[in-house]
Structures are given as structure tokens and as C-alpha cells.
Coordinates of C-alpha atoms in Angstrom, one line a residue:
M5 CA 0.0 0.0 0.0
S6 CA 1.1 3.5 -0.7
S7 CA -0.4 6.9 -0.5
T8 CA 1.4 10.3 -0.4
E9 CA -1.8 12.3 0.1
P10 CA -5.0 11.5 2.1
T11 CA -7.6 9.7 0.1
T12 CA -10.7 11.8 -0.5
L13 CA -14.3 10.7 -0.1
A14 CA -14.7 12.0 -3.7
A15 CA -12.2 9.4 -5.0
V16 CA -14.0 6.6 -3.2
V17 CA -17.4 7.7 -4.5
A18 CA -16.0 8.1 -8.0
A19 CA -14.6 4.5 -7.9
A20 CA -17.9 3.3 -6.5
T21 CA -19.8 4.9 -9.3
R22 CA -17.5 3.4 -11.9
V23 CA -18.0 0.0 -10.3
A24 CA -21.8 0.4 -10.4
E25 CA -21.7 1.3 -14.1
T26 CA -19.5 -1.7 -14.9
S27 CA -21.3 -4.9 -15.8
S28 CA -18.2 -7.1 -15.9
R29 CA -17.2 -8.7 -12.7
T30 CA -13.6 -8.7 -13.8
G31 CA -13.9 -5.0 -14.4
K32 CA -15.4 -4.3 -11.0
I33 CA -12.6 -6.3 -9.3
A34 CA -9.9 -4.4 -11.3
E35 CA -11.4 -1.0 -10.3
L36 CA -11.6 -1.9 -6.7
A37 CA -8.1 -3.4 -6.6
T38 CA -6.7 -0.2 -8.0
L39 CA -8.4 1.8 -5.3
L40 CA -7.2 -0.5 -2.5
R41 CA -3.6 -0.4 -3.6
G42 CA -3.5 3.4 -3.3
L43 CA -4.7 3.5 0.3
A44 CA -2.7 4.3 3.4
P45 CA -2.9 1.5 6.0
E46 CA -5.2 3.4 8.3
E47 CA -7.6 4.1 5.4
V48 CA -8.2 0.5 4.3
E49 CA -10.9 -0.5 6.9
P50 CA -12.8 2.8 6.6
V51 CA -12.9 2.6 2.8
V52 CA -14.1 -1.0 2.8
G53 CA -16.9 0.2 5.1
L54 CA -17.8 3.0 2.8
L55 CA -18.0 0.5 -0.1
T56 CA -20.1 -2.1 1.6
A57 CA -22.2 0.1 4.1
R58 CA -20.7 -2.0 7.0
V59 CA -18.6 0.6 8.8
R60 CA -16.1 -0.5 11.4
Q61 CA -18.0 1.5 14.1
G62 CA -21.0 -0.7 13.9
R63 CA -24.4 0.7 14.9
L64 CA -24.5 4.5 14.6
G65 CA -28.0 5.2 15.8
V66 CA -29.0 6.9 12.6
G67 CA -32.4 6.2 11.0
W68 CA -34.0 7.0 7.7
A69 CA -36.0 9.9 9.1
T70 CA -32.8 11.6 10.3
V71 CA -31.1 11.2 7.0
A72 CA -34.2 12.4 5.1
G73 CA -34.1 15.7 7.1
L74 CA -30.4 16.5 6.6
G75 CA -30.8 18.0 3.2
A76 CA -32.9 20.9 4.5
R77 CA -30.1 22.1 6.8
A78 CA -27.6 23.3 4.2
D79 CA -27.1 23.3 0.4
P80 CA -24.6 20.7 -0.9
A81 CA -21.0 21.8 -1.2
S82 CA -20.0 22.8 -4.8
A83 CA -16.7 21.0 -4.5
S84 CA -15.5 18.1 -2.4
G85 CA -13.1 18.7 0.5
L86 CA -13.8 15.7 2.7
T87 CA -11.1 13.0 3.3
V88 CA -11.7 9.4 4.2
G89 CA -10.0 10.1 7.6
E90 CA -12.4 13.0 8.3
V91 CA -15.5 10.9 7.5
D92 CA -14.2 8.1 9.6
A93 CA -13.6 10.5 12.5
A94 CA -17.2 11.8 12.2
L95 CA -18.5 8.2 12.3
D96 CA -16.4 7.6 15.5
R97 CA -18.2 10.6 17.1
L98 CA -21.6 9.3 16.0
A99 CA -20.9 5.9 17.5
A100 CA -19.9 7.5 20.8
V101 CA -23.1 9.5 21.1
G102 CA -25.5 8.4 23.8
G103 CA -27.7 9.5 26.7
A104 CA -29.6 12.7 27.1
G105 CA -29.3 15.1 24.2
S106 CA -28.0 12.4 21.9
T107 CA -30.5 13.2 19.1
L108 CA -29.2 16.8 18.9
E109 CA -25.6 15.8 19.1
R110 CA -26.0 13.3 16.3
A111 CA -27.7 16.0 14.2
D112 CA -24.8 18.4 14.8
V113 CA -22.2 15.8 13.8
L114 CA -24.1 14.8 10.7
G115 CA -24.9 18.5 9.9
G116 CA -21.2 19.3 9.8
L117 CA -20.5 16.3 7.5
W118 CA -23.4 17.2 5.2
A119 CA -22.4 20.9 4.9
R120 CA -19.0 19.8 3.4
A121 CA -20.4 17.0 1.2
T122 CA -21.4 17.4 -2.5
E123 CA -24.7 16.1 -3.6
Q124 CA -23.2 12.9 -4.9
E125 CA -21.3 12.4 -1.7
R126 CA -24.5 12.9 0.3
R127 CA -26.3 10.2 -1.6
H128 CA -23.4 7.8 -1.0
L129 CA -23.2 8.6 2.7
S130 CA -26.9 8.2 3.1
G131 CA -26.6 4.6 1.8
V132 CA -23.7 4.0 4.2
L133 CA -25.5 5.4 7.3
L134 CA -28.6 3.4 6.6
G135 CA -26.6 0.2 5.8
E136 CA -28.2 0.0 2.3
L137 CA -25.6 0.8 -0.2
R138 CA -25.8 -1.2 -3.5
I139 CA -23.2 -0.3 -6.0
G140 CA -22.2 -3.7 -7.2
A141 CA -19.2 -3.7 -4.8
L142 CA -20.7 -6.3 -2.5
E143 CA -18.4 -8.3 -0.3
G144 CA -17.9 -11.2 -2.8
V145 CA -16.6 -8.9 -5.4
L146 CA -14.6 -6.9 -2.9
A147 CA -13.0 -10.0 -1.5
D148 CA -11.7 -10.8 -4.9
A149 CA -10.3 -7.3 -5.2
V150 CA -8.6 -7.6 -1.8
A151 CA -6.9 -10.9 -3.0
R152 CA -5.8 -9.3 -6.2
A153 CA -4.5 -6.1 -4.6
A154 CA -2.6 -8.0 -1.9
V155 CA -1.5 -10.9 -4.2
V156 CA -2.8 -13.5 -1.8
P157 CA -5.1 -16.6 -2.3
L158 CA -8.8 -15.7 -2.5
E159 CA -9.8 -18.6 -0.3
A160 CA -7.5 -17.2 2.4
V161 CA -9.3 -13.9 2.2
R162 CA -12.7 -15.4 2.3
R163 CA -12.1 -17.7 5.3
A164 CA -10.4 -14.9 7.3
A165 CA -13.4 -12.6 6.6
M166 CA -15.8 -15.3 7.6
L167 CA -14.1 -16.0 10.9
S168 CA -13.3 -12.4 11.8
G169 CA -16.8 -11.2 10.7
S170 CA -15.1 -8.2 9.0
L171 CA -13.9 -7.9 5.5
G172 CA -12.5 -4.5 6.4
R173 CA -10.1 -5.9 9.1
T174 CA -9.3 -8.8 6.7
A175 CA -8.4 -6.3 3.9
Y176 CA -6.1 -4.4 6.3
L177 CA -4.4 -7.6 7.3
A178 CA -3.9 -8.8 3.8
L179 CA -2.7 -5.4 2.4
S180 CA -0.3 -4.9 5.3
G181 CA 1.3 -8.3 4.9
G182 CA -0.3 -9.9 7.9
D183 CA -1.0 -13.6 8.4
L184 CA -4.4 -14.5 7.1
A185 CA -4.0 -18.2 8.0
G186 CA -3.6 -17.2 11.6
V187 CA -7.2 -15.7 11.8
G188 CA -9.4 -18.0 13.8
L189 CA -12.7 -17.8 15.6
A190 CA -12.5 -15.2 18.3
V191 CA -15.0 -15.2 21.2
G192 CA -16.7 -11.8 21.1
T193 CA -16.3 -11.4 17.3
P194 CA -19.4 -12.8 15.4
V195 CA -19.0 -15.1 12.4
L196 CA -21.4 -15.3 9.5
P197 CA -24.2 -17.8 10.2
M198 CA -24.6 -21.0 8.3
L199 CA -27.7 -21.0 6.1
A200 CA -30.1 -23.7 4.9
A201 CA -31.3 -24.6 1.4
T202 CA -34.9 -25.8 0.9
A203 CA -36.7 -29.1 0.5
A204 CA -40.3 -29.9 -0.3
S205 CA -40.8 -32.3 2.7
A206 CA -39.0 -33.7 5.6
A207 CA -38.9 -37.1 3.9
E208 CA -37.4 -35.6 0.8
A209 CA -34.7 -33.9 2.9
I210 CA -33.9 -37.1 4.7
G211 CA -33.6 -38.9 1.4
S212 CA -31.2 -36.4 0.0
L213 CA -28.7 -36.6 2.9
D214 CA -26.1 -39.3 3.2
G215 CA -26.7 -40.8 6.6
P216 CA -28.7 -39.9 9.7
A217 CA -29.9 -36.4 10.4
S218 CA -31.0 -34.0 13.1
V219 CA -34.6 -32.9 12.5
E220 CA -35.2 -29.7 14.3
V221 CA -38.2 -27.5 14.9
K222 CA -38.0 -24.4 12.7
L223 CA -39.1 -21.4 14.7
D224 CA -40.6 -18.2 13.2
G225 CA -38.1 -16.2 15.2
A226 CA -35.0 -14.1 14.8
R227 CA -31.5 -15.6 14.4
I228 CA -29.0 -14.9 17.3
Q229 CA -25.4 -15.7 18.0
V230 CA -24.3 -15.5 21.6
H231 CA -20.7 -15.2 22.8
R232 CA -19.6 -15.6 26.5
E233 CA -16.0 -14.7 27.3
G234 CA -15.4 -17.3 30.1
G235 CA -17.2 -19.3 32.8
P236 CA -20.5 -18.5 34.5
G237 CA -20.9 -14.8 35.2
S238 CA -18.6 -13.7 32.4
A239 CA -19.5 -11.0 30.0
V240 CA -22.0 -12.0 27.3
R241 CA -22.6 -10.4 23.9
V242 CA -25.5 -11.1 21.6
F243 CA -25.5 -10.6 17.9
S244 CA -28.2 -10.5 15.2
R245 CA -28.2 -12.4 11.9
T246 CA -26.5 -9.4 10.3
L247 CA -23.8 -9.4 13.0
A248 CA -25.1 -6.3 14.8
D249 CA -24.5 -6.2 18.5
I250 CA -28.0 -6.3 20.2
T251 CA -26.9 -7.1 23.7
D252 CA -28.5 -4.1 25.3
R253 CA -31.8 -5.0 23.7
V254 CA -32.0 -8.6 24.9
P255 CA -30.8 -8.5 28.6
E256 CA -32.8 -11.6 29.4
I257 CA -30.9 -13.7 26.9
A258 CA -27.5 -12.3 28.1
A259 CA -28.4 -13.1 31.7
L260 CA -29.5 -16.6 30.8
V261 CA -26.3 -17.5 29.0
A262 CA -24.2 -16.0 31.7
D263 CA -25.4 -18.7 34.0
F264 CA -24.7 -21.7 31.7
P265 CA -22.1 -24.2 32.9
G266 CA -18.6 -24.5 31.4
G267 CA -16.2 -21.9 30.0
A268 CA -16.2 -19.7 27.0
L269 CA -19.0 -20.2 24.5
V270 CA -20.2 -19.3 21.1
L271 CA -23.8 -20.4 20.5
D272 CA -26.1 -20.3 17.5
G273 CA -29.9 -20.1 17.9
E274 CA -33.2 -18.4 17.5
T275 CA -35.3 -16.3 19.7
L276 CA -39.0 -15.3 19.7
V277 CA -41.8 -13.9 21.9
L278 CA -44.3 -16.4 23.3
D279 CA -47.9 -15.8 24.0
E280 CA -49.6 -16.5 27.4
D281 CA -50.1 -20.1 26.4
G282 CA -46.5 -20.7 25.5
G283 CA -47.1 -20.6 21.8
P284 CA -45.1 -18.5 19.3
R285 CA -46.3 -15.0 18.6
P286 CA -46.0 -13.6 15.0
F287 CA -42.5 -12.8 13.8
Q288 CA -43.2 -9.1 13.6
E289 CA -43.9 -9.0 17.3
T290 CA -40.5 -10.6 18.0
M291 CA -38.8 -8.0 15.8
S292 CA -40.7 -5.2 17.5
R293 CA -39.5 -6.5 20.8
F294 CA -35.9 -6.4 19.4
G295 CA -36.2 -2.6 19.4
S296 CA -35.8 -2.2 23.2
A297 CA -35.7 -4.0 26.5
T298 CA -39.3 -4.0 27.7
A299 CA -41.5 -5.7 30.4
Q300 CA -40.8 -9.2 31.5
D301 CA -44.1 -10.5 30.1
E302 CA -42.7 -9.7 26.6
A303 CA -39.4 -11.4 27.3
L304 CA -37.6 -13.1 24.5
R305 CA -37.1 -16.9 24.9
P306 CA -34.0 -18.3 23.2
W307 CA -33.5 -21.8 21.8
F308 CA -30.1 -22.9 20.7
F309 CA -29.3 -25.4 18.0
D310 CA -25.5 -25.2 17.6
V311 CA -22.3 -24.5 19.4
L312 CA -19.2 -23.2 17.6
H313 CA -16.8 -22.8 20.5
A314 CA -16.8 -24.3 24.0
D315 CA -14.2 -24.2 26.8
G316 CA -11.4 -22.9 24.6
V317 CA -12.0 -25.3 21.7
D318 CA -13.2 -24.2 18.2
L319 CA -15.9 -26.7 17.0
L320 CA -16.6 -25.3 13.5
D321 CA -14.8 -28.2 11.8
E322 CA -16.3 -30.9 14.1
P323 CA -19.3 -32.9 12.8
L324 CA -22.8 -31.8 13.9
S325 CA -23.1 -35.0 16.0
V326 CA -20.2 -33.9 18.2
R327 CA -21.4 -30.3 18.4
R328 CA -24.9 -31.4 19.4
A329 CA -23.5 -33.5 22.3
R330 CA -21.5 -30.5 23.5
L331 CA -24.5 -28.2 23.1
A332 CA -26.8 -30.4 25.1
A333 CA -24.3 -30.4 28.0
V334 CA -24.3 -26.6 28.1
V335 CA -27.8 -25.3 27.3
G336 CA -30.0 -28.2 28.7
E337 CA -33.7 -27.3 28.3
H338 CA -32.8 -24.3 26.1
G339 CA -31.8 -26.5 23.2
I340 CA -34.1 -26.6 20.2
R341 CA -36.6 -29.5 20.1
S342 CA -35.3 -32.2 17.7
I343 CA -34.9 -35.9 16.9
E344 CA -32.0 -37.8 15.3
T345 CA -33.2 -40.2 12.6
A346 CA -32.6 -41.6 9.1
D347 CA -36.2 -42.7 8.8
P348 CA -38.3 -40.5 6.4
E349 CA -41.6 -41.5 8.2
A350 CA -40.2 -40.4 11.6
A351 CA -39.1 -37.1 10.1
E352 CA -42.5 -36.5 8.6
A353 CA -44.2 -37.3 11.9
F354 CA -42.0 -34.8 13.7
S355 CA -42.6 -32.2 11.0
R356 CA -46.4 -32.5 11.5
E357 CA -46.0 -32.1 15.3
A358 CA -43.9 -28.9 14.8
L359 CA -46.6 -27.5 12.5
A360 CA -49.4 -28.4 14.9
A361 CA -47.5 -26.5 17.6
G362 CA -47.7 -23.3 15.5
H363 CA -44.1 -23.4 14.2
E364 CA -43.0 -22.9 10.6
G365 CA -41.8 -26.4 9.9
V366 CA -38.4 -28.2 10.4
V367 CA -34.8 -28.0 9.5
V368 CA -33.1 -31.2 8.5
K369 CA -29.3 -31.3 9.1
A370 CA -26.8 -34.0 8.2
L371 CA -25.1 -35.2 11.4
A372 CA -21.8 -35.6 9.6
S373 CA -21.8 -31.9 8.4
T374 CA -19.3 -29.3 9.6
Y375 CA -20.4 -25.7 10.2
A376 CA -20.0 -23.8 6.9
A377 CA -20.2 -20.2 8.2
G378 CA -21.7 -17.8 5.8
R379 CA -22.7 -20.4 3.2
R380 CA -26.0 -21.9 2.1
G381 CA -25.5 -25.6 1.3
R382 CA -27.3 -28.9 1.0
H383 CA -26.3 -30.1 4.4
W384 CA -29.0 -28.0 6.1
L385 CA -32.5 -28.2 4.5
K386 CA -35.4 -26.2 5.7
V387 CA -39.0 -27.5 5.2
K388 CA -41.9 -25.0 5.4
P389 CA -45.1 -26.6 4.1
V390 CA -46.9 -23.3 4.5
H391 CA -45.3 -21.7 1.5
T392 CA -43.5 -18.5 2.4
Y393 CA -40.8 -16.8 0.4
D394 CA -38.4 -14.0 1.2
L395 CA -38.5 -11.6 -1.8
V396 CA -37.1 -8.2 -2.6
V397 CA -39.2 -5.1 -3.2
L398 CA -38.6 -3.7 -6.7
A399 CA -41.2 -1.0 -6.7
A400 CA -44.5 0.1 -5.1
E401 CA -47.6 1.6 -6.7
W402 CA -49.5 4.5 -5.3
G403 CA -52.7 3.4 -3.6
S404 CA -56.3 4.6 -4.4
G405 CA -59.4 5.1 -2.4
R406 CA -58.7 4.7 1.3
R407 CA -55.0 4.1 0.5
A408 CA -54.7 7.3 -1.6
G409 CA -51.4 9.0 -0.9
W410 CA -49.7 5.8 0.4
L411 CA -47.4 3.5 -1.5
S412 CA -49.3 0.3 -1.5
N413 CA -49.1 -2.5 -4.2
L414 CA -45.6 -4.0 -4.0
H415 CA -43.6 -5.3 -7.0
L416 CA -41.8 -8.5 -5.8
G417 CA -38.5 -10.0 -7.1
A418 CA -36.7 -13.3 -6.5
R419 CA -32.9 -13.6 -6.7
D420 CA -31.2 -14.9 -9.8
P421 CA -28.1 -16.7 -8.4
D422 CA -26.4 -16.6 -11.7
V423 CA -26.3 -12.7 -11.8
P424 CA -24.1 -11.0 -9.2
I425 CA -25.9 -8.7 -6.7
G426 CA -25.8 -5.1 -7.8
E427 CA -25.9 -5.9 -11.5
P428 CA -29.0 -5.6 -13.8
G429 CA -31.1 -8.8 -13.7
A430 CA -30.0 -9.9 -10.2
F431 CA -33.7 -9.9 -9.2
V432 CA -36.5 -11.3 -11.3
M433 CA -40.0 -10.0 -10.9
V434 CA -42.5 -12.7 -9.9
G435 CA -45.6 -10.8 -8.8
K436 CA -47.4 -8.0 -7.0
T437 CA -49.4 -7.7 -3.8
F438 CA -51.1 -5.2 -1.6
K439 CA -52.7 -7.8 0.7
G440 CA -51.7 -8.0 4.3
L441 CA -50.4 -4.5 4.6
T442 CA -51.6 -2.8 7.7
D443 CA -52.0 1.0 8.0
E444 CA -48.8 1.1 10.1
V445 CA -46.8 -0.8 7.5
L446 CA -48.3 1.4 4.7
R447 CA -47.2 4.6 6.5
W448 CA -43.7 3.1 7.1
Q449 CA -43.1 2.0 3.5
T450 CA -44.4 5.3 2.1
G451 CA -41.7 7.1 4.1
R452 CA -39.1 4.4 3.6
L453 CA -39.2 3.4 -0.1
P454 CA -38.6 6.9 -1.6
L455 CA -35.2 6.9 0.1
L456 CA -34.3 3.9 -2.1
E457 CA -35.8 5.5 -5.3
T458 CA -34.1 5.0 -8.6
H459 CA -36.9 6.5 -10.7
R460 CA -40.7 6.9 -10.7
T461 CA -43.6 6.9 -13.1
S462 CA -47.1 8.3 -12.6
R463 CA -48.1 5.0 -11.0
A464 CA -45.1 3.7 -9.1
V465 CA -41.9 4.4 -7.3
H466 CA -39.1 2.1 -8.4
V467 CA -36.4 1.3 -5.8
R468 CA -33.0 -0.3 -5.4
P469 CA -33.6 -4.0 -4.6
E470 CA -32.6 -3.9 -0.9
L471 CA -35.6 -4.4 1.3
V472 CA -36.6 -8.0 2.0
V473 CA -40.3 -8.9 2.7
E474 CA -41.7 -12.2 3.7
I475 CA -44.6 -13.3 1.4
A476 CA -47.1 -16.1 2.0
V477 CA -48.6 -17.7 -1.1
D478 CA -51.1 -20.4 -1.9
G479 CA -48.7 -21.6 -4.6
V480 CA -46.8 -20.8 -7.7
Q481 CA -48.1 -20.9 -11.3
R482 CA -46.7 -20.6 -14.8
S483 CA -47.0 -17.1 -16.2
S484 CA -45.8 -15.3 -19.4
R485 CA -46.5 -12.0 -17.7
Y486 CA -43.3 -11.9 -15.7
P487 CA -39.7 -12.6 -17.0
G488 CA -39.1 -15.5 -14.6
G489 CA -42.0 -17.5 -16.2
V490 CA -43.7 -17.9 -12.8
A491 CA -46.2 -15.9 -10.8
L492 CA -47.3 -16.0 -7.1
R493 CA -50.8 -17.3 -6.3
F494 CA -52.8 -15.2 -3.7
A495 CA -49.6 -13.5 -2.3
R496 CA -49.9 -11.6 0.9
V497 CA -47.4 -9.8 3.1
K498 CA -46.4 -11.4 6.4
G499 CA -43.9 -8.6 7.2
Y500 CA -40.7 -6.9 6.3
R501 CA -37.5 -8.8 7.2
E502 CA -35.1 -6.1 8.2
D503 CA -32.9 -8.8 9.7
K504 CA -32.1 -10.1 6.2
R505 CA -30.2 -8.6 3.3
A506 CA -31.1 -8.8 -0.4
E507 CA -28.6 -11.6 -1.0
D508 CA -30.6 -13.7 1.5
A509 CA -33.7 -13.6 -0.6
D510 CA -35.1 -16.8 -2.1
T511 CA -34.1 -17.6 -5.6
I512 CA -36.1 -17.9 -8.8
A513 CA -35.0 -21.6 -8.9
A514 CA -36.8 -22.2 -5.5
L515 CA -40.1 -20.8 -7.0
R516 CA -39.7 -22.8 -10.1
A517 CA -39.1 -25.9 -8.0
Q518 CA -42.4 -25.2 -6.2
L519 CA -44.1 -25.0 -9.6
Q520 CA -42.8 -28.5 -10.5
R521 CA -44.0 -29.9 -7.2
G522 CA -47.5 -28.5 -7.9

């Protein structure tokens, strides 16, 4: 790395713009590698954050309403003068703000930043602050660029980023000549969660796996990863699916894990709010409870299904059978309800019981499988007989009648895995719906979607494909109306999934498979 002058924000935004306008993955990698090679060591991690909207400071406490009001405070600067270091320092100040008067203090910090930023820089910073920047420089492409700029193996970059939970820190290490192979799981640093593919039934899932499996209840909850530094009473940190630190919002979970036996721990699980009869409440109530620590009658209950570290030993590369035994010894009754079987009929019976209890279905996991952090493979298979899909909002039409003035009818897209995120065609439209939208959600999306606007017509606001929404359907049918060749039957909104990113959306292949199953 070499740099004689501080890197400007304008240079980063210009590179990001060129990347967004480049359709070739090779071209994107080359552009980003050139940018990375010219950075000073202290600029690497901030720049990676500015390119991926995952800044090193973590949560900044800035919402879309705050960002929307910034433009009224001052006109954009006519020429850029901000450096990466100055932006990073401002983000440090934002991250440190708290307590009484924090709203005004945040506004002052952001106001100073906005007063010095050009219009183009403001748009880029808005995406960074909201964690919703889509310029085609997603982490997969950027990891390739880091490997090229540092002249190191790509797999070494990917594994280090996976285990450290930070591509920015990995990039710094690679570009400064550090030892990527020495990066391991660190208690207190979240790792990317392992993801599941889909299967039509529990019996089909069992049949596709080689050997016995764990069949586990699939909760309609929120993914959590919990780290404990040492033995009982040690500090505990809780992270969301997107690796955000949510410890202060779930004190009951932290207190519970603090009392578990043994030493240091890294646990993977789900949490949700229960009703008065002990049944699961709707997912949106769980997500609402995530917003703050509230009364005990709304306490979140965790269930754990994996352990990645215990008593100083990393377990990522151990088979699930070993991890399950260690997990049971630690969490006891707080383990997810499950059975171990290779019998399709037993798996189906267990799946029916899970559905009867009000849960989403089951997840079938090969007992011989290791923990593939950050990857969706065929060793974990989710089965949700009530058809729901996580899709991306592509546009919203203005409502009429009682919904006049609100953005209502949603255009929905499924992910095309053959097209990199950020490039045209990465999401394929599969239908529309306005059903299931409450007045509260209508108000929210009418304020939220224009911040992601790419263009509009007289009928609709078209947006960057970033917001994930869970859609329930009666089925999938063939259709020549939409480019994917399929359409949703009787689609209705279950709720927005702000815990998921666009790359987590279901694929067009999953919808086509449902069509084949009838």
C-alpha cells in the first residue's frame, strides 16, 4: 500500500460509481483493486466500510427519518473537500453519542458532515449510514479485489473474513502483509451464520442426505449468535443475523447464557416472543421486541441449535453430531426440540408435530456436516409446508381510495443466483401484492421506499432492490406476464424482514421448483 496524500471521499465515491456502471465482474474487481492499492494502511478498513455500508464503528443510531431531514439544513458543497479520515472520525463521534441530548448531538455531527459534502457524496453517505448501499461492490466482489491487490489466495481472504466477521479488518491484514492463515474464531467477534437450502418435505430432505440427520423445529423467530468470554458470570454479547451487537436490547438472553455451565461459549440459535399459552407469537412481534428492553411479560425466549466454541476449543470443523452433544451439556432445556433419525416417516411425523404446535416447519441437518459459516449448502435443508418466500421489493404503486397518498401495491422480485448482486437482472419480478399491509406498514413503507428510489412513473416508485419482505402464497403458477416465467398465487405480506439482506432472498429456482411440485 502506498499513499502520499490523504484519500478523498470523492475518490471513493467516483470509484464506486464506476463499479456500479461496470457490468463485468472482472472490471469491478480491477477497479476496486486499484483503489485499494493506493490507500494508506489506516484508510483500508474505513474505505471497505464506505464501499459495503458496513462501517467499522457498527451501529450508529441513525435512522432514515434523520437522513431524510439532513438536506434541509444546508445546500450541498459545490466542490468536495472531505477526506476518508475525516469521514471516519465523524463516524467515530456518531458511534460514541448516547444518553440525554444524543439526538441533537447526532444531528450536529451529521450536519457538519453534510455541509461539506457534495450532492453525490451525500447520496453515497446516506446509503452508508442506513446500511443500504448497493453499488455492485458487495463483499464477494470486494474479497476478490482484496486478494488481487494484496496478491494472496482468494480462499484465504474469504475464510479470514468469515471468521473475523469483518472484510475491512481482513483487507487491512492482507494489504499490510499480515498472516491471514492465523485468523481464527474469536469469542466476542461474530461469524457469518450457516444457512439452509430448501426441501419440499422432511422425507425428501432425509432422502437427499447421506446418513442420519438431526430434524429440528423451525421457529418463526430471529437468528441470534451469543458469545460468552469465560465461565458462569462472564461478559456476554448477543449478535443478530446481520452481526449487529444487540446485547443491550436482549438483557434476558444475556443473563440466561451468563449462568450456563462450562467456560467460554459461542452459541447459534433463534429467539422469539411467546404468548400467554406458551405458543409462538407472529414474527413481527418478535422483531418489535428487538427494538428495546421491555417488560418481562414480553421477554424473548432463546432456543439454541449449535455451538461453535466451548471451553477454549473451536468446533466449526467438528461434525454436527459432536457439536450437538457439547450443546446439550451446556444449554439443557434451552436446546431446540429435535430428533435424530434416518427414517423419512419419523421425520414427517416430527414435522407434523412442529406445524401443529404453531411453528414454521423443520430444518433437517446432516449429522456428519461441519459448520459452513456464511454459506447456504445442501447439508442443512429447511422445510416450510406453509409456502412463504423472502422476496425483494422492486417498486411500489400509489394506492387509491382509502390508500390514496400511500405507497401500496408491491412489486416483488426473486434472486437470480447466476447474476451478481448489484448488476441488472440480479432480481427477477415474480408478482405484485397489496394484501396483508396494515396502516402502520403502509405509513412506514411510504416514508421508507422513496429513500431507495431509482426512478418513478405516474403510478409507481421504483427502488433499489434492498428491502426483503416475507410473502405467504397459496402456490406458484406458470406465467408469461413476468420474466421469470412464474407468478405467485394469492400472495400476501407477512412482514418486512429487516434482519435479512437482499442476497438472503429466495431464488427464482426455488419458486420454479415449487411449480414443479405443484
